[in-house]
mmCIF file of C-alpha atoms (C1' of nucleotides) in Angstrom:
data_model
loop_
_atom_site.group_PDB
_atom_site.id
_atom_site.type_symbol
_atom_site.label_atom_id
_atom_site.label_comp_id
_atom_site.label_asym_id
_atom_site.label_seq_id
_atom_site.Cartn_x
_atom_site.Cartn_y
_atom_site.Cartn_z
ATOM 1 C CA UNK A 1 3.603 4.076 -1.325
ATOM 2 C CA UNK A 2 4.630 0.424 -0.607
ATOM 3 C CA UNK A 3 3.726 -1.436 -3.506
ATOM 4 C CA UNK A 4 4.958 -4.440 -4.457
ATOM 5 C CA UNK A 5 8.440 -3.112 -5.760
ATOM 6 C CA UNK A 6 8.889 -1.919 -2.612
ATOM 7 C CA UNK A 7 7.741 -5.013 -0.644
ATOM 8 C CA UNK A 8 9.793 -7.317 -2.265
ATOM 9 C CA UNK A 9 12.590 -4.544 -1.135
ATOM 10 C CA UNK A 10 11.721 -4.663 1.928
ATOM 11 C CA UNK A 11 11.417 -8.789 2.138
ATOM 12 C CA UNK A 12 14.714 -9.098 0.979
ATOM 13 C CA UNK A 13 16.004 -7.015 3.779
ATOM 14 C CA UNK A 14 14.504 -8.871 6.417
ATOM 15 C CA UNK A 15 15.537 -12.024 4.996
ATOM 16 C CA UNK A 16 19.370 -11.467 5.469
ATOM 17 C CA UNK A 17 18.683 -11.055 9.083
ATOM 18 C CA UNK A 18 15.563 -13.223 9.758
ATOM 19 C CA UNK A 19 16.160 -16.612 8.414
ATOM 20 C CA UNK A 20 16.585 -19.427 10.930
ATOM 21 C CA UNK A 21 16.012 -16.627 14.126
ATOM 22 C CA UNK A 22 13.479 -17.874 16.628
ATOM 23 C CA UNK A 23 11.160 -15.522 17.610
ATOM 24 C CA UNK A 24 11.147 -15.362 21.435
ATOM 25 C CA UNK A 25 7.990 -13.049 22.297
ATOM 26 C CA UNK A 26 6.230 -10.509 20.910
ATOM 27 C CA UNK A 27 4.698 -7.101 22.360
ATOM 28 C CA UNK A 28 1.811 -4.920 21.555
ATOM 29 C CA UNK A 29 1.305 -1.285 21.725
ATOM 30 C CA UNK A 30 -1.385 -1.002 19.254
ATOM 31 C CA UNK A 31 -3.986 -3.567 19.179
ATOM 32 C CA UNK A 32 -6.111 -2.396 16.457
ATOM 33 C CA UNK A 33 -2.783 -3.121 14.078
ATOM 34 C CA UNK A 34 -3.211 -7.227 15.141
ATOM 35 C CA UNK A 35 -5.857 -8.127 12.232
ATOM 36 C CA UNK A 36 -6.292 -11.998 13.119
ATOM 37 C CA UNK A 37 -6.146 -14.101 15.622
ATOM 38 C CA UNK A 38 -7.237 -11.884 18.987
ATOM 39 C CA UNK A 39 -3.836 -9.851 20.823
ATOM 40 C CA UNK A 40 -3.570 -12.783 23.362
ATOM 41 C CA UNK A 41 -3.833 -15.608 20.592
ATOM 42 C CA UNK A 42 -1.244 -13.893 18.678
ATOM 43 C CA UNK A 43 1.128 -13.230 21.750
ATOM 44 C CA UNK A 44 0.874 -17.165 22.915
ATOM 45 C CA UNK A 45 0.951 -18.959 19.882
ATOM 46 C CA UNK A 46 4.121 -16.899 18.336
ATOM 47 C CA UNK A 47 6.241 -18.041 20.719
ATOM 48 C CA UNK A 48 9.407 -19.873 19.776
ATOM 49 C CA UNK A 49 7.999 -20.250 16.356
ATOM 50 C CA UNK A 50 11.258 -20.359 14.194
ATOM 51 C CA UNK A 51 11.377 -18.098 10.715
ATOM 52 C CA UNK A 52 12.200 -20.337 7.787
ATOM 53 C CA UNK A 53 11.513 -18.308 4.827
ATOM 54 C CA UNK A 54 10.153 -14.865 3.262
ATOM 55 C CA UNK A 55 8.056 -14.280 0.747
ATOM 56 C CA UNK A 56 5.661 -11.796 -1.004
ATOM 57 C CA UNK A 57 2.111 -12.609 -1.873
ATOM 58 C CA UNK A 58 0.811 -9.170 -3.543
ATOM 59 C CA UNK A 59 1.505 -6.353 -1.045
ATOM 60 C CA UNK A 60 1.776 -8.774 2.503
ATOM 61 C CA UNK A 61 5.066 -9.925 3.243
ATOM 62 C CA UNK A 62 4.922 -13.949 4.211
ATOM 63 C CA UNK A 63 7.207 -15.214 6.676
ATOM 64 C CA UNK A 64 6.989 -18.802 7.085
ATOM 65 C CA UNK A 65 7.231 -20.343 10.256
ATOM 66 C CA UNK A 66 6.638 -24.007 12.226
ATOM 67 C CA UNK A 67 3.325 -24.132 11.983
ATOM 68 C CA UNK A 68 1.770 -20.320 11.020
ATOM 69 C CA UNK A 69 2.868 -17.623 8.291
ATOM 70 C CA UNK A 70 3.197 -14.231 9.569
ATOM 71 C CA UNK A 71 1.926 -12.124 7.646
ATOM 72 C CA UNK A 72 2.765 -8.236 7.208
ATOM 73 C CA UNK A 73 1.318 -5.554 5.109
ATOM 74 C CA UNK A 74 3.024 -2.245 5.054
ATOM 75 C CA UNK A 75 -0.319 -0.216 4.166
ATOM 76 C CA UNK A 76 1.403 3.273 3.234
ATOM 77 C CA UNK A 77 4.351 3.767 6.049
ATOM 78 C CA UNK A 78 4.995 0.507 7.911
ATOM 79 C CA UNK A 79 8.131 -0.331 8.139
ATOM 80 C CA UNK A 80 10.730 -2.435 10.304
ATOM 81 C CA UNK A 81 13.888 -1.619 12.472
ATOM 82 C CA UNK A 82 16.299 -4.105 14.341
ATOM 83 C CA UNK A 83 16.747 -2.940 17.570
ATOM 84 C CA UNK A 84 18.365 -3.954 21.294
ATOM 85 C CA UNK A 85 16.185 -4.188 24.337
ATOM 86 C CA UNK A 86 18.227 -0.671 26.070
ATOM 87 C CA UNK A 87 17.245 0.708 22.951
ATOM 88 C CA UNK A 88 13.936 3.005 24.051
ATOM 89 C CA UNK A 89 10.936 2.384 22.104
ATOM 90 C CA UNK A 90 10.446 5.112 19.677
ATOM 91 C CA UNK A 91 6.562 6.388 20.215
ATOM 92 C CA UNK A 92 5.441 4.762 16.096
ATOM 93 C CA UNK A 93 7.049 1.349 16.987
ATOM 94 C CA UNK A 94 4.047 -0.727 17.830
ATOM 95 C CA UNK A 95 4.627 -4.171 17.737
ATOM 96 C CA UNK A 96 7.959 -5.522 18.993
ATOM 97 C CA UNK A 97 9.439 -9.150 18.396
ATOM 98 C CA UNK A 98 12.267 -10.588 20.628
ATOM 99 C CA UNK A 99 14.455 -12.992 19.009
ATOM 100 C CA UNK A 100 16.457 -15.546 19.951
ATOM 101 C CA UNK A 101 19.935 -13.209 19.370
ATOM 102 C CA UNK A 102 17.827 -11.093 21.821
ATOM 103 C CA UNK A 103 17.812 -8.863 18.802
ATOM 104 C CA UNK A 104 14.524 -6.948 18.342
ATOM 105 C CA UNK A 105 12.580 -6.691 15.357
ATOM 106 C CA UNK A 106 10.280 -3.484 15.654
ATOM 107 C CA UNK A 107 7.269 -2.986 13.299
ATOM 108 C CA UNK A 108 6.692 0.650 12.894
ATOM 109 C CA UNK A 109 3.704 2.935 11.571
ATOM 110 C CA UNK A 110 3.575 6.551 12.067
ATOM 111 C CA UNK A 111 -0.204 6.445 10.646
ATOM 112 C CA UNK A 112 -0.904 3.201 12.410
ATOM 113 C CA UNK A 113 -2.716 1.392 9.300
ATOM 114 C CA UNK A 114 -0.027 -1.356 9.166
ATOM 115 C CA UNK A 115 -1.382 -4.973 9.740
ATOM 116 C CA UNK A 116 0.071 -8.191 10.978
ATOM 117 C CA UNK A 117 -1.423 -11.355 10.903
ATOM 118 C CA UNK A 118 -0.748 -15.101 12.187
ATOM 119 C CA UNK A 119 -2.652 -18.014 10.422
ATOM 120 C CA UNK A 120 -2.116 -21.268 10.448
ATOM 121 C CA UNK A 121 -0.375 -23.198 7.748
ATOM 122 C CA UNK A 122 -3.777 -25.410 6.814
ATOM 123 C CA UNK A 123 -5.967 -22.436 6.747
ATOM 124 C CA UNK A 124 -3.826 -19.654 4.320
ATOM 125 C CA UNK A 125 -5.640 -20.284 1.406
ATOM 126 C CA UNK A 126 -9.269 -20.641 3.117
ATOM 127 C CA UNK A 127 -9.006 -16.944 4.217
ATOM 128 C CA UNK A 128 -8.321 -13.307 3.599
ATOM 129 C CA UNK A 129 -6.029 -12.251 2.481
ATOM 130 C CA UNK A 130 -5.143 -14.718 -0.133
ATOM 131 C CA UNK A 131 -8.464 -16.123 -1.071
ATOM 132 C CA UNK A 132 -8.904 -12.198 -2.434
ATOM 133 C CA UNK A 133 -6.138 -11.816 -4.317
ATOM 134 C CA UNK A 134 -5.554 -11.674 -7.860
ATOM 135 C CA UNK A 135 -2.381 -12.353 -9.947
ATOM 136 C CA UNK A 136 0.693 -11.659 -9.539
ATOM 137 C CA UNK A 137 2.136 -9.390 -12.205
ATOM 138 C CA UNK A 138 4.359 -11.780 -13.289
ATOM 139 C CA UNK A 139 2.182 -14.725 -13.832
ATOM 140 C CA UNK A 140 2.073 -16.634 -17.284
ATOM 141 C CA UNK A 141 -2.115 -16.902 -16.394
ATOM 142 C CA UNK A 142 -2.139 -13.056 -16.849
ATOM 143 C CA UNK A 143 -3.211 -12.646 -20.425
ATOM 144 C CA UNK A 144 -5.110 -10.030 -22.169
ATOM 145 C CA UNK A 145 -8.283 -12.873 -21.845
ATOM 146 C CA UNK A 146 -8.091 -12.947 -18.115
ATOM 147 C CA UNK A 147 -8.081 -8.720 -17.782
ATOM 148 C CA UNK A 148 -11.184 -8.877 -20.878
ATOM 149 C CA UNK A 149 -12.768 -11.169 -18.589
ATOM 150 C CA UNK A 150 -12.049 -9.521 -15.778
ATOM 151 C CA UNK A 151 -13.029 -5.983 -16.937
ATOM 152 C CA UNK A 152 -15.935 -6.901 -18.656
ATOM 153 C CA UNK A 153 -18.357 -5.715 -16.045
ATOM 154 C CA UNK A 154 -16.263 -2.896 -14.613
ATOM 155 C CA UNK A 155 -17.581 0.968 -15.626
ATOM 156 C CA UNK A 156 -14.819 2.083 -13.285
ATOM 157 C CA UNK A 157 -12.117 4.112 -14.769
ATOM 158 C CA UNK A 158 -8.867 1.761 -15.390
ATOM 159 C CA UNK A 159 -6.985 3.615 -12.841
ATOM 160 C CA UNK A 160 -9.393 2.464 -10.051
ATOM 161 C CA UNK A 161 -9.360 -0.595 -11.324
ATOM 162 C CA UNK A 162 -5.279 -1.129 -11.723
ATOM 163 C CA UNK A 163 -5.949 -0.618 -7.741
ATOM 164 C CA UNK A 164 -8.413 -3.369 -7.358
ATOM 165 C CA UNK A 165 -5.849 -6.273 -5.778
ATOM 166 C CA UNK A 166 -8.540 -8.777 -6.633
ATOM 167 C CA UNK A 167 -7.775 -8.696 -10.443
ATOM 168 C CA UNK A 168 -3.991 -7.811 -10.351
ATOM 169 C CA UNK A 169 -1.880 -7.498 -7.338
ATOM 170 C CA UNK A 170 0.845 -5.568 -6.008
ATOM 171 C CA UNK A 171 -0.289 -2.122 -8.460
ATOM 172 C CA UNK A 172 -0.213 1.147 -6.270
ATOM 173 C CA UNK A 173 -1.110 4.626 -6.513
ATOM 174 C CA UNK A 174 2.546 5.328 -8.386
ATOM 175 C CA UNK A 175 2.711 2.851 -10.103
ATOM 176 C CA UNK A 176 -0.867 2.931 -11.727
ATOM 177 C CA UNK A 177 -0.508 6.195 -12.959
ATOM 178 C CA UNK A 178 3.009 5.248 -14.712
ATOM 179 C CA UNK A 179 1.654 2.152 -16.259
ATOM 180 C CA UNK A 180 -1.446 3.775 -17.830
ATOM 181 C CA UNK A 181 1.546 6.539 -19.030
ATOM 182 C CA UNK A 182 3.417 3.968 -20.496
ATOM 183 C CA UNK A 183 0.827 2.527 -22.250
ATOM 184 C CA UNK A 184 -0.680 5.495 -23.883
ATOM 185 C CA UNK A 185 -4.566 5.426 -21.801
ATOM 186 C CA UNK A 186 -6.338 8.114 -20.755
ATOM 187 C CA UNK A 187 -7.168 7.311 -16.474
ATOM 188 C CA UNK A 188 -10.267 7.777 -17.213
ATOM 189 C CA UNK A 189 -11.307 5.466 -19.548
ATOM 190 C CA UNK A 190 -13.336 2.861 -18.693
ATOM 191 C CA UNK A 191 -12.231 -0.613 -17.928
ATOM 192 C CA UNK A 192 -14.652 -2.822 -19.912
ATOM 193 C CA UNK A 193 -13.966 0.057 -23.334
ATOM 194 C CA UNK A 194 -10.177 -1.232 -23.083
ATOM 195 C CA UNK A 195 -9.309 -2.585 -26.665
ATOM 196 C CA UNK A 196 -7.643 -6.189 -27.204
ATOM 197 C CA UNK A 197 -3.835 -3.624 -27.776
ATOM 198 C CA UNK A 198 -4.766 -1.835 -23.993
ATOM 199 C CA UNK A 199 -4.621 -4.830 -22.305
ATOM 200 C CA UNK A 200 -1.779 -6.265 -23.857
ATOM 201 C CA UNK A 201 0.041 -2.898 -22.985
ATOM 202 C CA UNK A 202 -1.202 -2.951 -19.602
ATOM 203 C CA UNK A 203 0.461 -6.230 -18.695
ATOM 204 C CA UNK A 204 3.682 -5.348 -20.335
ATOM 205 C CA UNK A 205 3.921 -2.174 -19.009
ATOM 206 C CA UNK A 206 2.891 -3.301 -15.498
ATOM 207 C CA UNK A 207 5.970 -5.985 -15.749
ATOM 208 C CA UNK A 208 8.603 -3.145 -16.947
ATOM 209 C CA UNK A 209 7.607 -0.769 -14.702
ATOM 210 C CA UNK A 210 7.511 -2.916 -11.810
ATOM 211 C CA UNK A 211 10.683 -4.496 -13.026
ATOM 212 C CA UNK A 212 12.612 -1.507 -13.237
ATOM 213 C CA UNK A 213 11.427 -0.316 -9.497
ATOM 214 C CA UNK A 214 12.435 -3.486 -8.068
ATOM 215 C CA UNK A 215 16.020 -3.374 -9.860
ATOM 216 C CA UNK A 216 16.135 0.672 -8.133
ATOM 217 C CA UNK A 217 15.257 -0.348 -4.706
ATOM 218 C CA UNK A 218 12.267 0.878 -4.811
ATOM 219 C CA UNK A 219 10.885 4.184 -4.957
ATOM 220 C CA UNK A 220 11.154 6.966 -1.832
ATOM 221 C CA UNK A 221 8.529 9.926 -2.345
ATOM 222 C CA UNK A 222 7.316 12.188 0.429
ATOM 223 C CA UNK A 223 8.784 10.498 3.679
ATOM 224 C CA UNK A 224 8.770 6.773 2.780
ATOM 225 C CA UNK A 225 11.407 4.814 3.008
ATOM 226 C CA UNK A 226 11.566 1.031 3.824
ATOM 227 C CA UNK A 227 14.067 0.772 6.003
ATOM 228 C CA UNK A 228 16.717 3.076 8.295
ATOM 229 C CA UNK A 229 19.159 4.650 5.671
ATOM 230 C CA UNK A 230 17.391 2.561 2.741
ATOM 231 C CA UNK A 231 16.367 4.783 -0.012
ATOM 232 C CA UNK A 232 15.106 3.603 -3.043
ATOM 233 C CA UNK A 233 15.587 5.483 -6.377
ATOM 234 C CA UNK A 234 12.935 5.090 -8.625
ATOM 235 C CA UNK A 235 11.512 8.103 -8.326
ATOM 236 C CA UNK A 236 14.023 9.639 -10.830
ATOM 237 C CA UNK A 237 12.611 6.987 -13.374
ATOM 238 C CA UNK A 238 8.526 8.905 -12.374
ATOM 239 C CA UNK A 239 7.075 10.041 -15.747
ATOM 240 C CA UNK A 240 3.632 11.608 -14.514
ATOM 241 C CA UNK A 241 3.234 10.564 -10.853
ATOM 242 C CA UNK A 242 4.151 14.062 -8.528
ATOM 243 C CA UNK A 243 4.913 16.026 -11.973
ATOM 244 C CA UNK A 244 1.958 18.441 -11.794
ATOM 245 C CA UNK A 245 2.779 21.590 -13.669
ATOM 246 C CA UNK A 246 5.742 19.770 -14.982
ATOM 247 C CA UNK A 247 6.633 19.127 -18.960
ATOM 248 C CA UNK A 248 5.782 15.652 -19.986
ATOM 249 C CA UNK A 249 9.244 13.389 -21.134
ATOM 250 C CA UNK A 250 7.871 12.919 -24.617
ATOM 251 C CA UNK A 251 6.091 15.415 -25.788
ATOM 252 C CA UNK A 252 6.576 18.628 -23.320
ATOM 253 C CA UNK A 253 2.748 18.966 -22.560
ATOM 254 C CA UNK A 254 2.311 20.038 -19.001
ATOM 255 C CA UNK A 255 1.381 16.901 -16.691
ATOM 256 C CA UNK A 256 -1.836 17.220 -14.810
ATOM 257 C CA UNK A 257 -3.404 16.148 -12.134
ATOM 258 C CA UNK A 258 -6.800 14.996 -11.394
ATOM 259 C CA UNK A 259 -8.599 12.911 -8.860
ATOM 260 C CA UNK A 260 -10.296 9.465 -9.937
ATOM 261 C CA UNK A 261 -11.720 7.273 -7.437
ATOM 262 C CA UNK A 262 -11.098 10.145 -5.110
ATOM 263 C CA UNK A 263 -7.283 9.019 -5.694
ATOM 264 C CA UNK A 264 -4.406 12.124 -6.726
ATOM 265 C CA UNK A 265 -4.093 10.935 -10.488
ATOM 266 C CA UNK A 266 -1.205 12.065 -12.817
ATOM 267 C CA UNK A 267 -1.538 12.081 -16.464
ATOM 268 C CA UNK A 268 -0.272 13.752 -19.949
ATOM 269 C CA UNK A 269 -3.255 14.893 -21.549
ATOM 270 C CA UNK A 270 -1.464 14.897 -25.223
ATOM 271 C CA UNK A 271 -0.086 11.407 -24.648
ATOM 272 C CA UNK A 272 -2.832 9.794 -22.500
ATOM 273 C CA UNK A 273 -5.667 11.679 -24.747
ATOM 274 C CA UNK A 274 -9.077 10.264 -24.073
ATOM 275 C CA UNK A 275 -10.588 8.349 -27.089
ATOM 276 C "C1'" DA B 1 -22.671 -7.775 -8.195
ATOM 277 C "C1'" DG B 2 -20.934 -3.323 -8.917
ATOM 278 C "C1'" DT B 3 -20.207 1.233 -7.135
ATOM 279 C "C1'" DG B 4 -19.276 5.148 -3.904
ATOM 280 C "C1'" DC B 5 -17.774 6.778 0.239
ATOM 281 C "C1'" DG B 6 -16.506 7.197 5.116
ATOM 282 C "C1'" DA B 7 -13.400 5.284 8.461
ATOM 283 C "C1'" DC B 8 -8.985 4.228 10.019
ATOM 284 C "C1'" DC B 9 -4.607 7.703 11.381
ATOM 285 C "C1'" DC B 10 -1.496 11.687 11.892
ATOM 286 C "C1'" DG B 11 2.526 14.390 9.911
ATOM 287 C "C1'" DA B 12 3.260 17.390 6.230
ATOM 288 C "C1'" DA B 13 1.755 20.736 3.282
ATOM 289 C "C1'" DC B 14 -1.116 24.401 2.524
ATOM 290 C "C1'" DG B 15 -3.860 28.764 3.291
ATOM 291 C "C1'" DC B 16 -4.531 32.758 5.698
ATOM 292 C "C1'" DT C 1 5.560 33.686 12.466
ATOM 293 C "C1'" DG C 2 1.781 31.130 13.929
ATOM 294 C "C1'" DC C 3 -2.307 28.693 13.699
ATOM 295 C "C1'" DG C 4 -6.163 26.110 11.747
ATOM 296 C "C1'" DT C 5 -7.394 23.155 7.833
ATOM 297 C "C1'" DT C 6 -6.751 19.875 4.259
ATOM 298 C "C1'" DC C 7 -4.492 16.108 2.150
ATOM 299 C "C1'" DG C 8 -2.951 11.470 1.221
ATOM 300 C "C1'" DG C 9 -2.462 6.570 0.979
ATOM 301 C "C1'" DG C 10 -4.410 0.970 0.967
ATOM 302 C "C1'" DT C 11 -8.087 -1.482 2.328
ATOM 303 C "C1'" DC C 12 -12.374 -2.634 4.563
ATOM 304 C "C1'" DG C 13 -17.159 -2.302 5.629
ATOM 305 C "C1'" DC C 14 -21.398 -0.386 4.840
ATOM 306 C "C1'" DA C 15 -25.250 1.655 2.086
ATOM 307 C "C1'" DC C 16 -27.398 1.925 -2.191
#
DNA sequence: AGTGCGACCCGAACGC
DNA sequence: TGCGTTCGGGTCGCAC
């Protein structure tokens, strides 16, 4: 659901309203959704930490402050609303900043998965998340060498591994399925039998698609949305993903659906035909 | 090291 | 119509 067209959606949101607001105090209704430091650590050291920028690093969202980011990952429904104090907390808002406007910034999950984190300038790159990401899709080091490299050991069917945020990062369920449309590969297919032409595809087709996404807003599917009233439109641009039974854009085969890696996978079986 | 799977959650969709 | 069951999605941790 979130994936990184959607993040960077979502980050560019929160930085028209955001920049330059100190954050006052924060509350928590759901512990578990606090990754790192402890509840307590978190609550004391946040205070009147100012926000000076937002970024994306794969799927978190990275707000810079004095001396910590804050870090938030969406996982597949988190999202953020801007509310007053009289306003009542709604029962999925879990963790709730007070600014200085006395404007509150509410992070939402109906499922609860969402995470937020608070590390300390010096240590980002010491710890997860980043020291397990991959590249960014966009990144001139993301050659056909690096995924031959990187695939080399994997007997995991490419759509798993488009999932794998170590190698590349920011791919999705969605978004996995259309690149592997795009570029003509059966889901199944193993990552290390990709040919020299796969990989290239892969990467190309992972920039256009996500591209494209990012230039829509996004895409909304079942009930995500990023925002209040923010709907992205991407999802009129879906070739395979949530087109079971439905005729295939090129070549009128019905699109089916499978399961890889225990994940729903979409595919055209004329167009995507296993070698 | 690579792989597979349950756990985390709960509303929506599905089956009867 | 109503009720019980299954599904889904990203990531982690554990077992093999």
């Amino acid at each position: 659901m979130p994936e990184k067209p959607e993040v960077i959606t979502v980050a560019r949101k929160l930085e028209k309203k955001l920049i330059g607001r100190k954050i006052l105090k924060v509350e928590v209704y759901h512990d578990n959704m606090v990754d790192y430091p402890d509840v307590e650590s978190f609550k004391k050291r946040i205070r009147n930490q100012k926000i000076h920028e937002i970024t994306t690093k794969g799927k978190w969202i990275v707000l810079t402050l004095d001396d910590f980011y804050l870090l938030f990952h969406l996982r597949m429904e988190g999202k953020f609303f801007f509310r007053t104090k009289d306003d009542e907390r709604n029962k999925h808002e879990h963790i709730i900043f007070t600014l200085d406007d006395l404007e509150e910034f509410r992070f939402a999950d109906v499922r609860k998965f969402g995470k937020v984190m608070l590390i300390e300038k010096e240590n980002i790159y010491k710890m997860k998340p980043f020291t397990e990401l991959g590249l960014e899709p966009w990144d001139k080091n993301l050659t056909s060498e690096y995924l031959k490299e990187k695939y080399s050991r994997k007997s995991l069917p490419i759509k798993s591994v488009l999932l794998d945020q170590s190698i590349i990062t920011g791919i999705g369920n969605i978004y996995a399925d259309e690149i592997l449309f795009l570029s003509k590969i059966n889901p199944l297919t193993k990552a290390k039998d990709l040919t020299d032409k796969n990989r290239k595809d892969i990467i190309e087709n992972t920039v256009k698609v996500l591209d494209k996404a990012i230039e829509e807003g996004g895409t909304t599917i079942r009930s995500y949305t990023s925002e209040e009233g923010v709907t992205g439109m991407f999802q009129n641009n879906l070739n395979v993903h949530q087109r079971e039974k439905e005729p295939c854009r090129v070549c009128n085969t019905t699109i089916v659906k499978i399961k890889v890696g225990g994940r729903g996978t979409y595919y055209c079986p004329t167009c995507q035909k296993e070698k």
